[in-house]
PDB file of C-alpha atoms and ligand atoms in Angstrom:
ATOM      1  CA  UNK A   1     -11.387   1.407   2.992  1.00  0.00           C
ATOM      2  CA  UNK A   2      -9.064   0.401   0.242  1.00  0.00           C
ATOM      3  CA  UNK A   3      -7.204  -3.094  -0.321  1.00  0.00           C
ATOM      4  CA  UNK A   4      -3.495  -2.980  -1.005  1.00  0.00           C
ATOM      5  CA  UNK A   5      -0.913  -5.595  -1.326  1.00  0.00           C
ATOM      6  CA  UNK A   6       2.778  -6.036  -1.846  1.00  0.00           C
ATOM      7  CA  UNK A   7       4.829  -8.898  -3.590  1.00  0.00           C
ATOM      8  CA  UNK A   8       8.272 -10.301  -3.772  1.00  0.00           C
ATOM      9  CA  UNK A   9       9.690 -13.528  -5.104  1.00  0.00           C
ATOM     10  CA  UNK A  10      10.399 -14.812  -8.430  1.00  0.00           C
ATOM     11  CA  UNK A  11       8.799 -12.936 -11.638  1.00  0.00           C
ATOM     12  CA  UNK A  12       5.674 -13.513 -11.876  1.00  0.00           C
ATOM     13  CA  UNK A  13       2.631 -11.828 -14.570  1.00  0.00           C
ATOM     14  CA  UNK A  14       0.593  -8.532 -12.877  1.00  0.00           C
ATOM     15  CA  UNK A  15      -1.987 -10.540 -13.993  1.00  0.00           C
ATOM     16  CA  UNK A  16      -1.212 -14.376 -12.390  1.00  0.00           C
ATOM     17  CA  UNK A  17      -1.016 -12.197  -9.156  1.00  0.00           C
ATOM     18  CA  UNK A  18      -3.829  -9.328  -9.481  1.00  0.00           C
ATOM     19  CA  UNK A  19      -6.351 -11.077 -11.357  1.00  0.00           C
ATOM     20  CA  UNK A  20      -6.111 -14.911 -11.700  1.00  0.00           C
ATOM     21  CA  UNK A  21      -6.371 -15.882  -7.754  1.00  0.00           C
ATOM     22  CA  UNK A  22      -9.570 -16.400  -6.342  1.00  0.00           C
ATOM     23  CA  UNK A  23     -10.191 -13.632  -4.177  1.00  0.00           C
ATOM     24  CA  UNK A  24      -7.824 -11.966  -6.364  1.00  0.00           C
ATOM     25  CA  UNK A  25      -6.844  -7.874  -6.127  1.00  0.00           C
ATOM     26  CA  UNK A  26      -9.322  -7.767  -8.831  1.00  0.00           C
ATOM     27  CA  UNK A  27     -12.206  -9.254  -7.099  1.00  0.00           C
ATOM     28  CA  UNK A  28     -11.519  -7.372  -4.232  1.00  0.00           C
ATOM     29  CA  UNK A  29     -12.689  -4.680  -6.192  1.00  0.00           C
ATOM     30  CA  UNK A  30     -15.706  -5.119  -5.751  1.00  0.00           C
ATOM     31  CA  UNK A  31     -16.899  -8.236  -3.761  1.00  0.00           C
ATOM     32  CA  UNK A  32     -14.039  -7.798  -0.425  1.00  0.00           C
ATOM     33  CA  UNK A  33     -14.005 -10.549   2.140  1.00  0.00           C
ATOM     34  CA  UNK A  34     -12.614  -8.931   5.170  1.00  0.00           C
ATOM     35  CA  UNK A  35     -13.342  -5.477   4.437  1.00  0.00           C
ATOM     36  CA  UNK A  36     -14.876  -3.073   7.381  1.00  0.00           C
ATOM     37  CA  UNK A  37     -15.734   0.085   6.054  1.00  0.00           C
ATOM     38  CA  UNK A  38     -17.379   0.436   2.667  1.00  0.00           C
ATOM     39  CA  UNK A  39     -18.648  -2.199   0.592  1.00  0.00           C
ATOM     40  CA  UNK A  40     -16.767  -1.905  -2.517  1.00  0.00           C
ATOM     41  CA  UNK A  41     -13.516  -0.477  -4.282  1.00  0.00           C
ATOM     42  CA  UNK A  42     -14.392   1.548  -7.112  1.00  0.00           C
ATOM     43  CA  UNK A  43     -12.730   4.704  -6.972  1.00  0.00           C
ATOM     44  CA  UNK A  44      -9.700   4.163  -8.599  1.00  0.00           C
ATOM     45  CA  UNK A  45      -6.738   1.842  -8.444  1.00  0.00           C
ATOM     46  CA  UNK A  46      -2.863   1.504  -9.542  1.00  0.00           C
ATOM     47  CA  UNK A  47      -0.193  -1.008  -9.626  1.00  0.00           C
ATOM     48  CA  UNK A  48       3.610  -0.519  -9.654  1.00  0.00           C
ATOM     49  CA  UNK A  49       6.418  -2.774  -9.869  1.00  0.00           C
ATOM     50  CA  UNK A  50      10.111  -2.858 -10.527  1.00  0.00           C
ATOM     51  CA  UNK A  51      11.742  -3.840 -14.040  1.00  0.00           C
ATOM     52  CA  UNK A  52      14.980  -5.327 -14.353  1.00  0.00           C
ATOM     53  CA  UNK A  53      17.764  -1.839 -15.180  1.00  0.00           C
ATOM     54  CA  UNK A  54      15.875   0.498 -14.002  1.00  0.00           C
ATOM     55  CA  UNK A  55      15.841   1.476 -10.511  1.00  0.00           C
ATOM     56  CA  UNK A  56      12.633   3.627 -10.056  1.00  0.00           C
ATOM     57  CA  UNK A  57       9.626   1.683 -10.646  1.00  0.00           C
ATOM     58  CA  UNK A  58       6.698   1.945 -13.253  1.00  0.00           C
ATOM     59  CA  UNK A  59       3.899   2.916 -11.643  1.00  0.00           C
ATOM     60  CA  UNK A  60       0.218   2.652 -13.565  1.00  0.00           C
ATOM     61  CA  UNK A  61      -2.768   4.343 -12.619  1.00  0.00           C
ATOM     62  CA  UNK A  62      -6.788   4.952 -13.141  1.00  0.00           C
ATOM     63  CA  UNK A  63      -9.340   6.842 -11.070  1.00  0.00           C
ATOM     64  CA  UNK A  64     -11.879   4.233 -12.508  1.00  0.00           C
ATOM     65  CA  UNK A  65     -12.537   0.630 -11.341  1.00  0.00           C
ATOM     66  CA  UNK A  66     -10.188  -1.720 -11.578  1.00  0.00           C
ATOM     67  CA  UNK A  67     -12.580  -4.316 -13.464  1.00  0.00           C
ATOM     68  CA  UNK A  68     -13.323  -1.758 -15.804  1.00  0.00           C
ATOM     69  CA  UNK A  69     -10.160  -1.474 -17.337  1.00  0.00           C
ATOM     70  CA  UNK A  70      -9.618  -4.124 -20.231  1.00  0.00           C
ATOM     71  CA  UNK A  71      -6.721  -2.563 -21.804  1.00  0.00           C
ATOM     72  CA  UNK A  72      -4.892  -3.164 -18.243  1.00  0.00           C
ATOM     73  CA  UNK A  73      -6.046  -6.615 -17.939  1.00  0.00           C
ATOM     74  CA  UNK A  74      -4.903  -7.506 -21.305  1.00  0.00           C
ATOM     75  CA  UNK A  75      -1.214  -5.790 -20.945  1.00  0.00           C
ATOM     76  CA  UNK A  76      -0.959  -7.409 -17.354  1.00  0.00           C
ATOM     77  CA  UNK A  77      -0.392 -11.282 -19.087  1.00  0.00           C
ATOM     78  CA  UNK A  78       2.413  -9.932 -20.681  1.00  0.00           C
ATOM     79  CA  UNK A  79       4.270  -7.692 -17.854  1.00  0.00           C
ATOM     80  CA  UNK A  80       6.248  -9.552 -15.193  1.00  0.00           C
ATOM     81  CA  UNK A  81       7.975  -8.789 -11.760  1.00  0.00           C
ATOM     82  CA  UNK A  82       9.623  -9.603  -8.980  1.00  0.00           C
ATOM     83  CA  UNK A  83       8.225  -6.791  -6.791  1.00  0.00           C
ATOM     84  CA  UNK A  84       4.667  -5.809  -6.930  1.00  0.00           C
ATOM     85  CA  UNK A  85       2.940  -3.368  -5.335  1.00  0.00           C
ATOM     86  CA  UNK A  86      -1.057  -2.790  -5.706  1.00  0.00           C
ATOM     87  CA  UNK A  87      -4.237  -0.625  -4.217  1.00  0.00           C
ATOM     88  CA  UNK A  88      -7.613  -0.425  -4.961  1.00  0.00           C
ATOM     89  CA  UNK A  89      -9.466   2.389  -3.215  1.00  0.00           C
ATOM     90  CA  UNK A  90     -12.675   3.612  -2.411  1.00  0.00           C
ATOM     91  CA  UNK A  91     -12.218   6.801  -1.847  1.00  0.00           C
ATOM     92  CA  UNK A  92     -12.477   8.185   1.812  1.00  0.00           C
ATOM     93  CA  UNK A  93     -15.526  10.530   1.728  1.00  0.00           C
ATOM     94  CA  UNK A  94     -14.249  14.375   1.236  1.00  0.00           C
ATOM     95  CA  UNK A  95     -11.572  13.429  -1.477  1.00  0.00           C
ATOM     96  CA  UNK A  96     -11.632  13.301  -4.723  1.00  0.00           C
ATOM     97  CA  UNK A  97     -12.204  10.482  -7.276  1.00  0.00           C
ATOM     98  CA  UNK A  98      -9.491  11.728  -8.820  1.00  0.00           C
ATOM     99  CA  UNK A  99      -5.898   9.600 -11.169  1.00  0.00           C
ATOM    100  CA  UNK A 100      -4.177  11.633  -8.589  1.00  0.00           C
ATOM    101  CA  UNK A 101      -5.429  10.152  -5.424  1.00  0.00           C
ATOM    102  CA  UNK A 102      -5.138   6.455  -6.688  1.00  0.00           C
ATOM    103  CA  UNK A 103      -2.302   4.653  -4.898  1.00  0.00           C
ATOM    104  CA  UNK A 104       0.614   3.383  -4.818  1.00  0.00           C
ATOM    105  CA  UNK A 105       2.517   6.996  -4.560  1.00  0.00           C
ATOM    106  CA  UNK A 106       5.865   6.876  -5.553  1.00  0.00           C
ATOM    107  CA  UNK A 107       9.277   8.841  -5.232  1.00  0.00           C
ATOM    108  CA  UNK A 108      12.761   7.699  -5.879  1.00  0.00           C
ATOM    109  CA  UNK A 109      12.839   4.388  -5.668  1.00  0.00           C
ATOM    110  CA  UNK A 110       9.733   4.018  -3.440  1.00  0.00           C
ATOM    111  CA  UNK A 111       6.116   2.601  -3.796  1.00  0.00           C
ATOM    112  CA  UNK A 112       3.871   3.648  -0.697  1.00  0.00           C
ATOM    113  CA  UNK A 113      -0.230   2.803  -0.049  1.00  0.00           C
ATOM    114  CA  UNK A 114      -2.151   3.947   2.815  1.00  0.00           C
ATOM    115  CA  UNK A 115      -5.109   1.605   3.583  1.00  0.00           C
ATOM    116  CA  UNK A 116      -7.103   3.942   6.045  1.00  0.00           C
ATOM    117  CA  UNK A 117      -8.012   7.416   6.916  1.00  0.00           C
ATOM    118  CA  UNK A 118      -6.929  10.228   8.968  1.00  0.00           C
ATOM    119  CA  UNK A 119      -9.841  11.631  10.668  1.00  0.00           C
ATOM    120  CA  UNK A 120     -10.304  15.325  11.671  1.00  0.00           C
ATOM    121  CA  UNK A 121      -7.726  15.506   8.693  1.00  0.00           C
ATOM    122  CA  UNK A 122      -8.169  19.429   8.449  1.00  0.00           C
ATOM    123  CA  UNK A 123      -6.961  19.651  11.770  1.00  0.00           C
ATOM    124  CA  UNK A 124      -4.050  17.229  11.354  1.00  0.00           C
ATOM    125  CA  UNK A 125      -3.349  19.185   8.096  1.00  0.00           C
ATOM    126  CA  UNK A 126      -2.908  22.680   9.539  1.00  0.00           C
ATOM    127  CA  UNK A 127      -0.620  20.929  12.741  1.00  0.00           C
ATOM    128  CA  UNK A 128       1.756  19.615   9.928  1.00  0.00           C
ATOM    129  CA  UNK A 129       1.700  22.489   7.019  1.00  0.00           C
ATOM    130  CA  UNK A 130       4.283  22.723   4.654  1.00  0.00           C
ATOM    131  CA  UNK A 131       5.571  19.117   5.203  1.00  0.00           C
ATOM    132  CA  UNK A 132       4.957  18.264   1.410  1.00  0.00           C
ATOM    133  CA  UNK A 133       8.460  17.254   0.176  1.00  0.00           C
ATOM    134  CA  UNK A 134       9.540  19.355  -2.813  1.00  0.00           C
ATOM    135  CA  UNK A 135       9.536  17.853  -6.235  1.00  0.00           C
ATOM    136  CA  UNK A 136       7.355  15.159  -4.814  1.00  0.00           C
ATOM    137  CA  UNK A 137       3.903  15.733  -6.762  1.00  0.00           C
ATOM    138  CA  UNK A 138       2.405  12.537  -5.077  1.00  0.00           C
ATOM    139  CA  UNK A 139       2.901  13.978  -1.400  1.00  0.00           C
ATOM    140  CA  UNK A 140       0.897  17.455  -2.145  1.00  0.00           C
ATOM    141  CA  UNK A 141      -2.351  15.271  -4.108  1.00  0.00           C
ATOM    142  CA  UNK A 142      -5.699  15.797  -2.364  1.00  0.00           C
ATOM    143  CA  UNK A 143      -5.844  13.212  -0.284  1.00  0.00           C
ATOM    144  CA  UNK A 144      -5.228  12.188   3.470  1.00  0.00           C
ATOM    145  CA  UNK A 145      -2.960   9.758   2.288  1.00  0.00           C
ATOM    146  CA  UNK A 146      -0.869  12.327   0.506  1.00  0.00           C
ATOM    147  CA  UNK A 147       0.062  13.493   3.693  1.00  0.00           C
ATOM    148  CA  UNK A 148       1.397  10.180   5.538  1.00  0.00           C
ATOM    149  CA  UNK A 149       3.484  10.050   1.911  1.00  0.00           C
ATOM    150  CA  UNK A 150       5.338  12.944   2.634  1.00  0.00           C
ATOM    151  CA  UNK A 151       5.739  11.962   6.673  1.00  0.00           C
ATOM    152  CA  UNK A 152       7.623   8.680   5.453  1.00  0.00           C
ATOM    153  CA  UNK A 153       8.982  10.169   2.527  1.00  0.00           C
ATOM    154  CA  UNK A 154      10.897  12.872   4.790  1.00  0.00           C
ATOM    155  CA  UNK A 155      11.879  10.220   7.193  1.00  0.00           C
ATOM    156  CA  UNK A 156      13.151   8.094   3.747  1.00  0.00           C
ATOM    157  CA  UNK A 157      15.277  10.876   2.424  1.00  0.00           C
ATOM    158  CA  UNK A 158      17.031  11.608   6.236  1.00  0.00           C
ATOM    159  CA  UNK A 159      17.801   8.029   6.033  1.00  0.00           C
ATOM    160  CA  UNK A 160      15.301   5.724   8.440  1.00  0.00           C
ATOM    161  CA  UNK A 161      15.196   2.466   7.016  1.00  0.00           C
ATOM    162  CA  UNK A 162      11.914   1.577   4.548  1.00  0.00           C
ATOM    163  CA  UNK A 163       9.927  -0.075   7.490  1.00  0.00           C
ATOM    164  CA  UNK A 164      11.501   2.342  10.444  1.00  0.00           C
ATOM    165  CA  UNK A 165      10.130   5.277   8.922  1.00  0.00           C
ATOM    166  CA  UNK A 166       6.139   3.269   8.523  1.00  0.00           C
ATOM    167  CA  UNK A 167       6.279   2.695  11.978  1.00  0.00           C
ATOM    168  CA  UNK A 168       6.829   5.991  13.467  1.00  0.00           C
ATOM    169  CA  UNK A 169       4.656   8.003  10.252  1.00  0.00           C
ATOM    170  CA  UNK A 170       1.834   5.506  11.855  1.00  0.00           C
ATOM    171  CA  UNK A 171       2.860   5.992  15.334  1.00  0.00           C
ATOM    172  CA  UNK A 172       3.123   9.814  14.827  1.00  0.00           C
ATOM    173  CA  UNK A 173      -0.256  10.207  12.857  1.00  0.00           C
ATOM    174  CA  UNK A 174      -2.157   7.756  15.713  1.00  0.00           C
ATOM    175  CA  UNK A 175      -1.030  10.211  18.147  1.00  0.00           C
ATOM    176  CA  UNK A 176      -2.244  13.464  15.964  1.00  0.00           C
ATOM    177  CA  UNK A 177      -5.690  12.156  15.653  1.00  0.00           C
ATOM    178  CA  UNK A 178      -7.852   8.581  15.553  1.00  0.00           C
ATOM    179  CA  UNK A 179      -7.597   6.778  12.443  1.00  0.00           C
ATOM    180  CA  UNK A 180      -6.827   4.118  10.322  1.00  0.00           C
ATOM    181  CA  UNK A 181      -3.239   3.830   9.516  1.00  0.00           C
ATOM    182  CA  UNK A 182      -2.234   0.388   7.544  1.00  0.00           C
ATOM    183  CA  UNK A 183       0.894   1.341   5.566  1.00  0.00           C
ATOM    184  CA  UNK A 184       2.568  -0.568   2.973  1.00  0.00           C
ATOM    185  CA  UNK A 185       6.102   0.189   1.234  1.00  0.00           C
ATOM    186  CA  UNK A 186       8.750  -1.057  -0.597  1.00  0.00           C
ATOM    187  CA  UNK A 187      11.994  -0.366  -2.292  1.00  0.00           C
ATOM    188  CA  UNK A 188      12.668  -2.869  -4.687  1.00  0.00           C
ATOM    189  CA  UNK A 189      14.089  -5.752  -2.272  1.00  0.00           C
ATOM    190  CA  UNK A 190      12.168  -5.096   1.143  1.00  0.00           C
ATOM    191  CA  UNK A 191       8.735  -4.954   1.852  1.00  0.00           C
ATOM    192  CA  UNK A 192       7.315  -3.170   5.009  1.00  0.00           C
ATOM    193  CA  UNK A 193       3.868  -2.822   6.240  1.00  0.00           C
ATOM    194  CA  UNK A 194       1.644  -1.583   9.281  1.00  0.00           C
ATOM    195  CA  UNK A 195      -1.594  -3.128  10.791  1.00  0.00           C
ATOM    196  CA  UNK A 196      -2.710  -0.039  12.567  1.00  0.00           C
ATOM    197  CA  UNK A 197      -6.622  -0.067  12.720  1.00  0.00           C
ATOM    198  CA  UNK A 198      -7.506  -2.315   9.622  1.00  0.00           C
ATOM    199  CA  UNK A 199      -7.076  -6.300   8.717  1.00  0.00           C
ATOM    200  CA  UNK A 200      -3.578  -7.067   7.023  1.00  0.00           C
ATOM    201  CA  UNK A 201      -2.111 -10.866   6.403  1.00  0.00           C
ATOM    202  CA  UNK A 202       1.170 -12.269   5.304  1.00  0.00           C
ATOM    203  CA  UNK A 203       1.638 -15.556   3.396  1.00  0.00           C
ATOM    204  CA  UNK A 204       5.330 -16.559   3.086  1.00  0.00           C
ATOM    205  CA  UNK A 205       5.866 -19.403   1.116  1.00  0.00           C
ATOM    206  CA  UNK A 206       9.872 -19.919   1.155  1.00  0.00           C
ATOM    207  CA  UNK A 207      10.083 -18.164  -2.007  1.00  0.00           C
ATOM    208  CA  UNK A 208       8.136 -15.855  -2.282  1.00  0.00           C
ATOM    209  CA  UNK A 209       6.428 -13.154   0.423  1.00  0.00           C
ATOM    210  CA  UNK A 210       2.720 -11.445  -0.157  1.00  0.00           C
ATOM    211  CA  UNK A 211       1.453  -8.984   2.215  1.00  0.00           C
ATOM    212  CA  UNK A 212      -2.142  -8.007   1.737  1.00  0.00           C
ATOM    213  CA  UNK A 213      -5.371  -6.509   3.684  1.00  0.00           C
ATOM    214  CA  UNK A 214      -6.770  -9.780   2.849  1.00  0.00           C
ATOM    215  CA  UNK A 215      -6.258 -13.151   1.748  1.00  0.00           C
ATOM    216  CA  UNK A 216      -6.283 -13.473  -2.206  1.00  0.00           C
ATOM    217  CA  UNK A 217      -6.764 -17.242  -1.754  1.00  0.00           C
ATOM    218  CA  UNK A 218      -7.550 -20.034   1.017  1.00  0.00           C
ATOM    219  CA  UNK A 219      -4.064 -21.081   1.142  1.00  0.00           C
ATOM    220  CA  UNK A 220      -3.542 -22.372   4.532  1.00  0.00           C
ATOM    221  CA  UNK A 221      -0.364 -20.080   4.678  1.00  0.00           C
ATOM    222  CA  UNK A 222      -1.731 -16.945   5.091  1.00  0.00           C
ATOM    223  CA  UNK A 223      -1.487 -15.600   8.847  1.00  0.00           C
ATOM    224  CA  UNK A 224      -3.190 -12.534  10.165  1.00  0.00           C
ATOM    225  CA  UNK A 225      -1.010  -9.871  11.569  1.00  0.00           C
ATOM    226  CA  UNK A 226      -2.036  -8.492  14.895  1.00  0.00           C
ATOM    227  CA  UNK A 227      -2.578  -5.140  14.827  1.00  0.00           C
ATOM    228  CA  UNK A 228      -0.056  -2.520  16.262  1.00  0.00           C
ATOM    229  CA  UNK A 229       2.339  -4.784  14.140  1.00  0.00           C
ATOM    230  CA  UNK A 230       5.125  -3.905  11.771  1.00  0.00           C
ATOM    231  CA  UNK A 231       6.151  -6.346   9.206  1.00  0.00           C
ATOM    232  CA  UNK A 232       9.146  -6.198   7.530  1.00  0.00           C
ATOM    233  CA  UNK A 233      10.134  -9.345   4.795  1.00  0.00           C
ATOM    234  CA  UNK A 234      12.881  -9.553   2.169  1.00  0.00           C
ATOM    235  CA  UNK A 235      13.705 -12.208   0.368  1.00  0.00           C
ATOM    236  CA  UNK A 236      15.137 -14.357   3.293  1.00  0.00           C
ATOM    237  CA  UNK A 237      11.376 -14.060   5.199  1.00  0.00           C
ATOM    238  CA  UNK A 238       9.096 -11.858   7.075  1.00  0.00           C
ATOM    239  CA  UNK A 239       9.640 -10.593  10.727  1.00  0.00           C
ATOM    240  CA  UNK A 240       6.372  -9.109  13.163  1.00  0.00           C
ATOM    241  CA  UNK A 241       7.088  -6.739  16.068  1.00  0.00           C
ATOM    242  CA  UNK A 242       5.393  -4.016  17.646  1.00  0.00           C
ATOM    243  CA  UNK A 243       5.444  -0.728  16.165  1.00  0.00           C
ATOM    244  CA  UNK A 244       5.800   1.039  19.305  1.00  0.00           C
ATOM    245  CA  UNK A 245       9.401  -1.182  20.220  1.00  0.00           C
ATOM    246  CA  UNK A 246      10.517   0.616  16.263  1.00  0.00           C
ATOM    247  CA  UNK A 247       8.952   4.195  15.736  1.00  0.00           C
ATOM    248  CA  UNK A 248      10.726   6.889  16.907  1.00  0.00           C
ATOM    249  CA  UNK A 249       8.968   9.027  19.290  1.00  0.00           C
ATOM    250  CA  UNK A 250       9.204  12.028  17.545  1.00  0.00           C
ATOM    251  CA  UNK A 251       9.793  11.778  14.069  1.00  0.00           C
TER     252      UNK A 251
HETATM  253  N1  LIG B   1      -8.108   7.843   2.719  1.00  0.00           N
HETATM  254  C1  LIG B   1      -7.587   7.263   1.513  1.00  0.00           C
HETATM  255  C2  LIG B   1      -8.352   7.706   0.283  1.00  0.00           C
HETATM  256  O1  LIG B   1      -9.282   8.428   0.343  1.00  0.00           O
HETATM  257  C3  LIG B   1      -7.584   5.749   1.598  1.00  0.00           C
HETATM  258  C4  LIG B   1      -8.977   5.221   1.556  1.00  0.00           C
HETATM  259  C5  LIG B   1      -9.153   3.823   1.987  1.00  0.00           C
HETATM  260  O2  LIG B   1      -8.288   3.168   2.563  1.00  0.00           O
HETATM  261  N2  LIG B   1     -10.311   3.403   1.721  1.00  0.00           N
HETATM  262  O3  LIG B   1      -8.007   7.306  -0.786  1.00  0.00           O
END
């Protein structure tokens, strides 16, 4: 099980957010708190965030540990955003350890991270063939996750809303086959996330909004977000509901 998390709020350094804190992205690496399933998260990991003038965002990734790249931590004190989004993974057994498969994905001016699996994927895989979105290399890579890319990235481009669209991609997989389906998304200005089978928190501190699978600090602001939630925050706040009062039956 991988840890993401998603930030918005004034600029701040990758590396004041992914590595100074605590219990920081970075340590989640490899010594989680809340973490279920698998022990650590060494198969790869990316960051991507949005730079003032350009409207897609620069995405960065490795299919090696996170605390293994020094060239990354040494960039990271110079880079700065106002919109951050970050995964570590350990890699569901049956995919590859593969650059590829290390999240966020991205397309247009999207960032997307699946915390979870799908299981009996093959036989989600053959219901939903062909779905890949064309000229979208991150929603054919080798990975379960790949797949719930091109779900919300279909629903994105027919125009559902950045957190409409996670609800019913985790509403529509749930009802293909068990899993684990914590999405996380944003466009820039919006973040929207899922708790559907895994831990996910939100800290919102008036300025600034973090959603993550787990708290990077002990900040007394940090709530846990029941799961079968949707979150949606901008810059105004966060909202919780249900995911099954927003998905669309059949998207
Ligand atoms: N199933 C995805 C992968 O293999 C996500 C894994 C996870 O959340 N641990 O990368």
């Amino acid at each position: 099980m991988c840890r993401h998390l998603a930030y918005l709020g004034p600029p701040v350094t990758l590396h004041e957010l992914l590595h100074v804190p605590e219990h920081s992205l970075l340590t989640q690496s490899y010594a989680p708190r809340r973490q279920k399933h698998g022990l650590v998260n060494a198969d790869g990991y990316g960051v991507g965030w949005y730079h003032p003038g350009r409207a897609r965002p620069v995405r960065y990734r490795r299919a090696a540990p996170m605390w293994a790249d020094a060239s990354f931590a040494e960039v990271a004190q110079v880079v700065s955003s106002a919109c951050v989004l970050a995964a570590v993974r350990s890699a569901t057994p049956g995919f590859p350890v593969d650059e590829s498969c290390a999240q966020p994905f991205t397309c247009d001016d999207r960032l997307f991270s699946h915390n979870g699996r799908i299981d009996a994927f093959a036989a989600v895989e053959e219901r939903l063939r062909g779905l890949g979105e064309s000229g979208v290399p991150d929603a054919r890579a080798p990975v379960d996750s790949a797949l719930l890319f091109a779900m919300a990235v279909r629903l994105w481009r027919r125009g559902s809303p950045l957190d409409g669209a996670l609800a019913s991609v985790a509403a529509r997989a749930a009802a293909l086959a068990p899993g684990r389906y914590n999405l996380l998304a944003t466009d820039g200005v919006r973040l929207a996330a899922t708790a559907c089978g895994d831990s996910l928190y939100l800290r919102c501190d008036g300025e600034s909004v973090v959603i993550a699978s787990e708290p990077f600090d002990d900040d007394a602001r940090w709530r846990p977000v029941p799961d079968g939630s949707l979150v949606t925050a901008d810059a105004h706040g966060a909202v919780i509901r249900p995911i099954k009062e927003i998905a669309c039956p059949n998207p």
